[in-house]
Amino acid sequence: MVPVDTRTLLLGEDRKRTRRWSIGAGILFLASISYFAVVRTVGFPQIHLLLWWQGYAVLLTIFVAVQAYSNGGIGVSWLLVFAAVAGVILNYGGIGLSGAKPGLLWLVRYAVVGSAVAAAIVGTLGFTIGTAVRRIAG
């Protein structure tokens, strides 16, 4: 078994790729917050059904697996999912459907906790898939 240092495990093998993927997390946050704002405002039911929670989770898992395959870095995998889910939650995605919408402070709390939980689950799953495929492929 080859020992792996902590930095490589968290951030990946190549600093340039890590930087690109980190910038990608920011873009993913903006795309996520924008997409769900448009869907909520305008309403595109055909697209909305594909990219709501289940489809979104599958797409994020695939996206993170591609990142893990290309560079590794579980921290980057978590960051990608955290950013994407934070964008959804900050647009009240799934929040306030059956009651009053929470205030800004509660919304931010929900975003932090919900994004951290999603990052731990979906980010770890995507990372595991991507690194497994990379090791199998050789």
Short mmCIF file of the C-alpha atoms (twelve columns), coordinates in Angstrom:
data_MODEL
# 
_entry.id   MODEL 
# 
loop_
_atom_site.group_PDB 
_atom_site.id 
_atom_site.type_symbol 
_atom_site.label_atom_id 
_atom_site.label_alt_id 
_atom_site.label_comp_id 
_atom_site.label_asym_id 
_atom_site.label_seq_id 
_atom_site.Cartn_x 
_atom_site.Cartn_y 
_atom_site.Cartn_z 
_atom_site.pdbx_PDB_model_num 
ATOM 1   C CA . MET A 1   0.000   0.000  0.000   1 
ATOM 2   C CA . VAL A 2   1.360   3.408  -1.004  1 
ATOM 3   C CA . PRO A 3   1.296   6.036  1.775   1 
ATOM 4   C CA . VAL A 4   -0.601  9.217  0.920   1 
ATOM 5   C CA . ASP A 5   0.163   12.525 2.567   1 
ATOM 6   C CA . THR A 6   -2.663  14.531 4.102   1 
ATOM 7   C CA . ARG A 7   -2.317  17.479 1.727   1 
ATOM 8   C CA . THR A 8   -2.685  15.277 -1.336  1 
ATOM 9   C CA . LEU A 9   -5.651  13.494 0.184   1 
ATOM 10  C CA . LEU A 10  -7.427  16.784 0.958   1 
ATOM 11  C CA . LEU A 11  -6.438  18.977 -1.982  1 
ATOM 12  C CA . GLY A 12  -5.417  16.615 -4.761  1 
ATOM 13  C CA . GLU A 13  -2.239  15.915 -6.650  1 
ATOM 14  C CA . ASP A 14  -1.901  19.025 -8.818  1 
ATOM 15  C CA . ARG A 15  -2.188  22.553 -7.383  1 
ATOM 16  C CA . LYS A 16  -3.300  24.069 -10.692 1 
ATOM 17  C CA . ARG A 17  -6.131  21.571 -11.050 1 
ATOM 18  C CA . THR A 18  -7.101  22.131 -7.422  1 
ATOM 19  C CA . ARG A 19  -7.277  25.876 -8.067  1 
ATOM 20  C CA . ARG A 20  -9.401  25.329 -11.182 1 
ATOM 21  C CA . TRP A 21  -11.795 23.026 -9.355  1 
ATOM 22  C CA . SER A 22  -12.013 25.533 -6.481  1 
ATOM 23  C CA . ILE A 23  -12.914 28.278 -8.934  1 
ATOM 24  C CA . GLY A 24  -15.392 25.798 -10.382 1 
ATOM 25  C CA . ALA A 25  -16.983 25.534 -6.928  1 
ATOM 26  C CA . GLY A 26  -17.584 29.289 -6.970  1 
ATOM 27  C CA . ILE A 27  -19.061 29.070 -10.455 1 
ATOM 28  C CA . LEU A 28  -21.184 26.120 -9.349  1 
ATOM 29  C CA . PHE A 29  -22.478 28.163 -6.394  1 
ATOM 30  C CA . LEU A 30  -23.432 31.052 -8.688  1 
ATOM 31  C CA . ALA A 31  -24.998 28.706 -11.249 1 
ATOM 32  C CA . SER A 32  -26.916 26.883 -8.540  1 
ATOM 33  C CA . ILE A 33  -28.252 30.010 -6.883  1 
ATOM 34  C CA . SER A 34  -29.143 31.506 -10.276 1 
ATOM 35  C CA . TYR A 35  -30.781 28.381 -11.674 1 
ATOM 36  C CA . PHE A 36  -33.044 27.850 -8.712  1 
ATOM 37  C CA . ALA A 37  -33.911 31.545 -8.564  1 
ATOM 38  C CA . VAL A 38  -35.037 31.395 -12.205 1 
ATOM 39  C CA . VAL A 39  -36.967 28.161 -11.719 1 
ATOM 40  C CA . ARG A 40  -38.702 29.571 -8.659  1 
ATOM 41  C CA . THR A 41  -39.542 32.835 -10.414 1 
ATOM 42  C CA . VAL A 42  -40.386 31.724 -13.953 1 
ATOM 43  C CA . GLY A 43  -41.163 28.043 -13.503 1 
ATOM 44  C CA . PHE A 44  -39.909 25.543 -16.078 1 
ATOM 45  C CA . PRO A 45  -41.569 22.311 -14.897 1 
ATOM 46  C CA . GLN A 46  -39.866 20.073 -17.491 1 
ATOM 47  C CA . ILE A 47  -36.338 21.111 -16.484 1 
ATOM 48  C CA . HIS A 48  -37.283 21.606 -12.870 1 
ATOM 49  C CA . LEU A 49  -38.274 17.954 -12.434 1 
ATOM 50  C CA . LEU A 50  -34.940 16.764 -13.854 1 
ATOM 51  C CA . LEU A 51  -32.790 19.018 -11.719 1 
ATOM 52  C CA . TRP A 52  -34.631 19.000 -8.428  1 
ATOM 53  C CA . TRP A 53  -33.118 17.147 -5.456  1 
ATOM 54  C CA . GLN A 54  -32.746 13.626 -6.859  1 
ATOM 55  C CA . GLY A 55  -31.461 14.611 -10.294 1 
ATOM 56  C CA . TYR A 56  -29.313 17.311 -8.755  1 
ATOM 57  C CA . ALA A 57  -27.743 14.803 -6.347  1 
ATOM 58  C CA . VAL A 58  -26.964 12.410 -9.198  1 
ATOM 59  C CA . LEU A 59  -25.421 15.197 -11.299 1 
ATOM 60  C CA . LEU A 60  -23.347 16.391 -8.334  1 
ATOM 61  C CA . THR A 61  -22.132 12.868 -7.634  1 
ATOM 62  C CA . ILE A 62  -21.027 12.486 -11.261 1 
ATOM 63  C CA . PHE A 63  -19.389 15.928 -11.247 1 
ATOM 64  C CA . VAL A 64  -17.474 15.132 -8.053  1 
ATOM 65  C CA . ALA A 65  -16.470 11.721 -9.405  1 
ATOM 66  C CA . VAL A 66  -14.979 13.438 -12.472 1 
ATOM 67  C CA . GLN A 67  -13.071 15.808 -10.176 1 
ATOM 68  C CA . ALA A 68  -11.788 12.934 -8.034  1 
ATOM 69  C CA . TYR A 69  -10.800 10.979 -11.123 1 
ATOM 70  C CA . SER A 70  -8.871  13.918 -12.565 1 
ATOM 71  C CA . ASN A 71  -7.091  15.156 -9.445  1 
ATOM 72  C CA . GLY A 72  -8.278  13.514 -6.235  1 
ATOM 73  C CA . GLY A 73  -8.756  15.635 -3.168  1 
ATOM 74  C CA . ILE A 74  -11.647 14.831 -0.885  1 
ATOM 75  C CA . GLY A 75  -11.623 18.395 0.453   1 
ATOM 76  C CA . VAL A 76  -12.238 19.704 -3.052  1 
ATOM 77  C CA . SER A 77  -15.021 17.140 -3.486  1 
ATOM 78  C CA . TRP A 78  -16.665 18.390 -0.313  1 
ATOM 79  C CA . LEU A 79  -16.218 22.005 -1.400  1 
ATOM 80  C CA . LEU A 80  -17.952 21.387 -4.733  1 
ATOM 81  C CA . VAL A 81  -21.001 19.817 -3.099  1 
ATOM 82  C CA . PHE A 82  -21.085 22.382 -0.291  1 
ATOM 83  C CA . ALA A 83  -21.126 25.250 -2.795  1 
ATOM 84  C CA . ALA A 84  -23.788 23.676 -4.995  1 
ATOM 85  C CA . VAL A 85  -26.150 22.802 -2.154  1 
ATOM 86  C CA . ALA A 86  -25.647 26.158 -0.429  1 
ATOM 87  C CA . GLY A 87  -26.879 27.841 -3.600  1 
ATOM 88  C CA . VAL A 88  -30.027 25.742 -3.567  1 
ATOM 89  C CA . ILE A 89  -30.769 26.287 0.113   1 
ATOM 90  C CA . LEU A 90  -30.138 30.027 -0.023  1 
ATOM 91  C CA . ASN A 91  -32.940 30.166 -2.599  1 
ATOM 92  C CA . TYR A 92  -35.257 28.444 -0.144  1 
ATOM 93  C CA . GLY A 93  -34.935 25.143 -2.030  1 
ATOM 94  C CA . GLY A 94  -37.163 22.782 -0.069  1 
ATOM 95  C CA . ILE A 95  -37.459 25.256 2.812   1 
ATOM 96  C CA . GLY A 96  -40.675 26.922 3.859   1 
ATOM 97  C CA . LEU A 97  -42.867 24.738 1.664   1 
ATOM 98  C CA . SER A 98  -45.327 23.852 4.412   1 
ATOM 99  C CA . GLY A 99  -44.904 26.860 6.671   1 
ATOM 100 C CA . ALA A 100 -43.489 30.335 6.896   1 
ATOM 101 C CA . LYS A 101 -40.113 30.957 5.330   1 
ATOM 102 C CA . PRO A 102 -37.336 31.389 7.879   1 
ATOM 103 C CA . GLY A 103 -35.515 34.661 8.384   1 
ATOM 104 C CA . LEU A 104 -32.078 35.322 6.925   1 
ATOM 105 C CA . LEU A 105 -30.119 34.105 9.968   1 
ATOM 106 C CA . TRP A 106 -32.003 30.811 10.075  1 
ATOM 107 C CA . LEU A 107 -31.673 30.430 6.321   1 
ATOM 108 C CA . VAL A 108 -27.890 30.823 6.561   1 
ATOM 109 C CA . ARG A 109 -27.818 28.266 9.390   1 
ATOM 110 C CA . TYR A 110 -29.825 25.833 7.289   1 
ATOM 111 C CA . ALA A 111 -27.480 26.425 4.371   1 
ATOM 112 C CA . VAL A 112 -24.347 25.751 6.436   1 
ATOM 113 C CA . VAL A 113 -25.686 22.628 8.146   1 
ATOM 114 C CA . GLY A 114 -27.488 21.239 5.105   1 
ATOM 115 C CA . SER A 115 -24.533 21.872 2.806   1 
ATOM 116 C CA . ALA A 116 -22.115 20.263 5.269   1 
ATOM 117 C CA . VAL A 117 -24.285 17.148 5.545   1 
ATOM 118 C CA . ALA A 118 -24.711 16.941 1.766   1 
ATOM 119 C CA . ALA A 119 -20.970 17.483 1.265   1 
ATOM 120 C CA . ALA A 120 -20.162 14.679 3.681   1 
ATOM 121 C CA . ILE A 121 -22.523 12.264 1.941   1 
ATOM 122 C CA . VAL A 122 -22.509 13.177 -1.756  1 
ATOM 123 C CA . GLY A 123 -18.933 14.507 -1.778  1 
ATOM 124 C CA . THR A 124 -17.559 11.370 -0.149  1 
ATOM 125 C CA . LEU A 125 -19.578 9.132  -2.462  1 
ATOM 126 C CA . GLY A 126 -18.427 10.945 -5.597  1 
ATOM 127 C CA . PHE A 127 -14.823 11.012 -4.354  1 
ATOM 128 C CA . THR A 128 -14.925 7.279  -3.665  1 
ATOM 129 C CA . ILE A 129 -16.345 6.505  -7.103  1 
ATOM 130 C CA . GLY A 130 -13.853 8.767  -8.918  1 
ATOM 131 C CA . THR A 131 -10.774 7.478  -7.099  1 
ATOM 132 C CA . ALA A 132 -11.912 3.864  -7.470  1 
ATOM 133 C CA . VAL A 133 -12.353 4.292  -11.220 1 
ATOM 134 C CA . ARG A 134 -8.935  5.966  -11.463 1 
ATOM 135 C CA . ARG A 135 -7.256  3.108  -9.607  1 
ATOM 136 C CA . ILE A 136 -9.045  0.472  -11.669 1 
ATOM 137 C CA . ALA A 137 -8.216  2.282  -14.930 1 
ATOM 138 C CA . GLY A 138 -4.645  2.334  -13.872 1 
# 
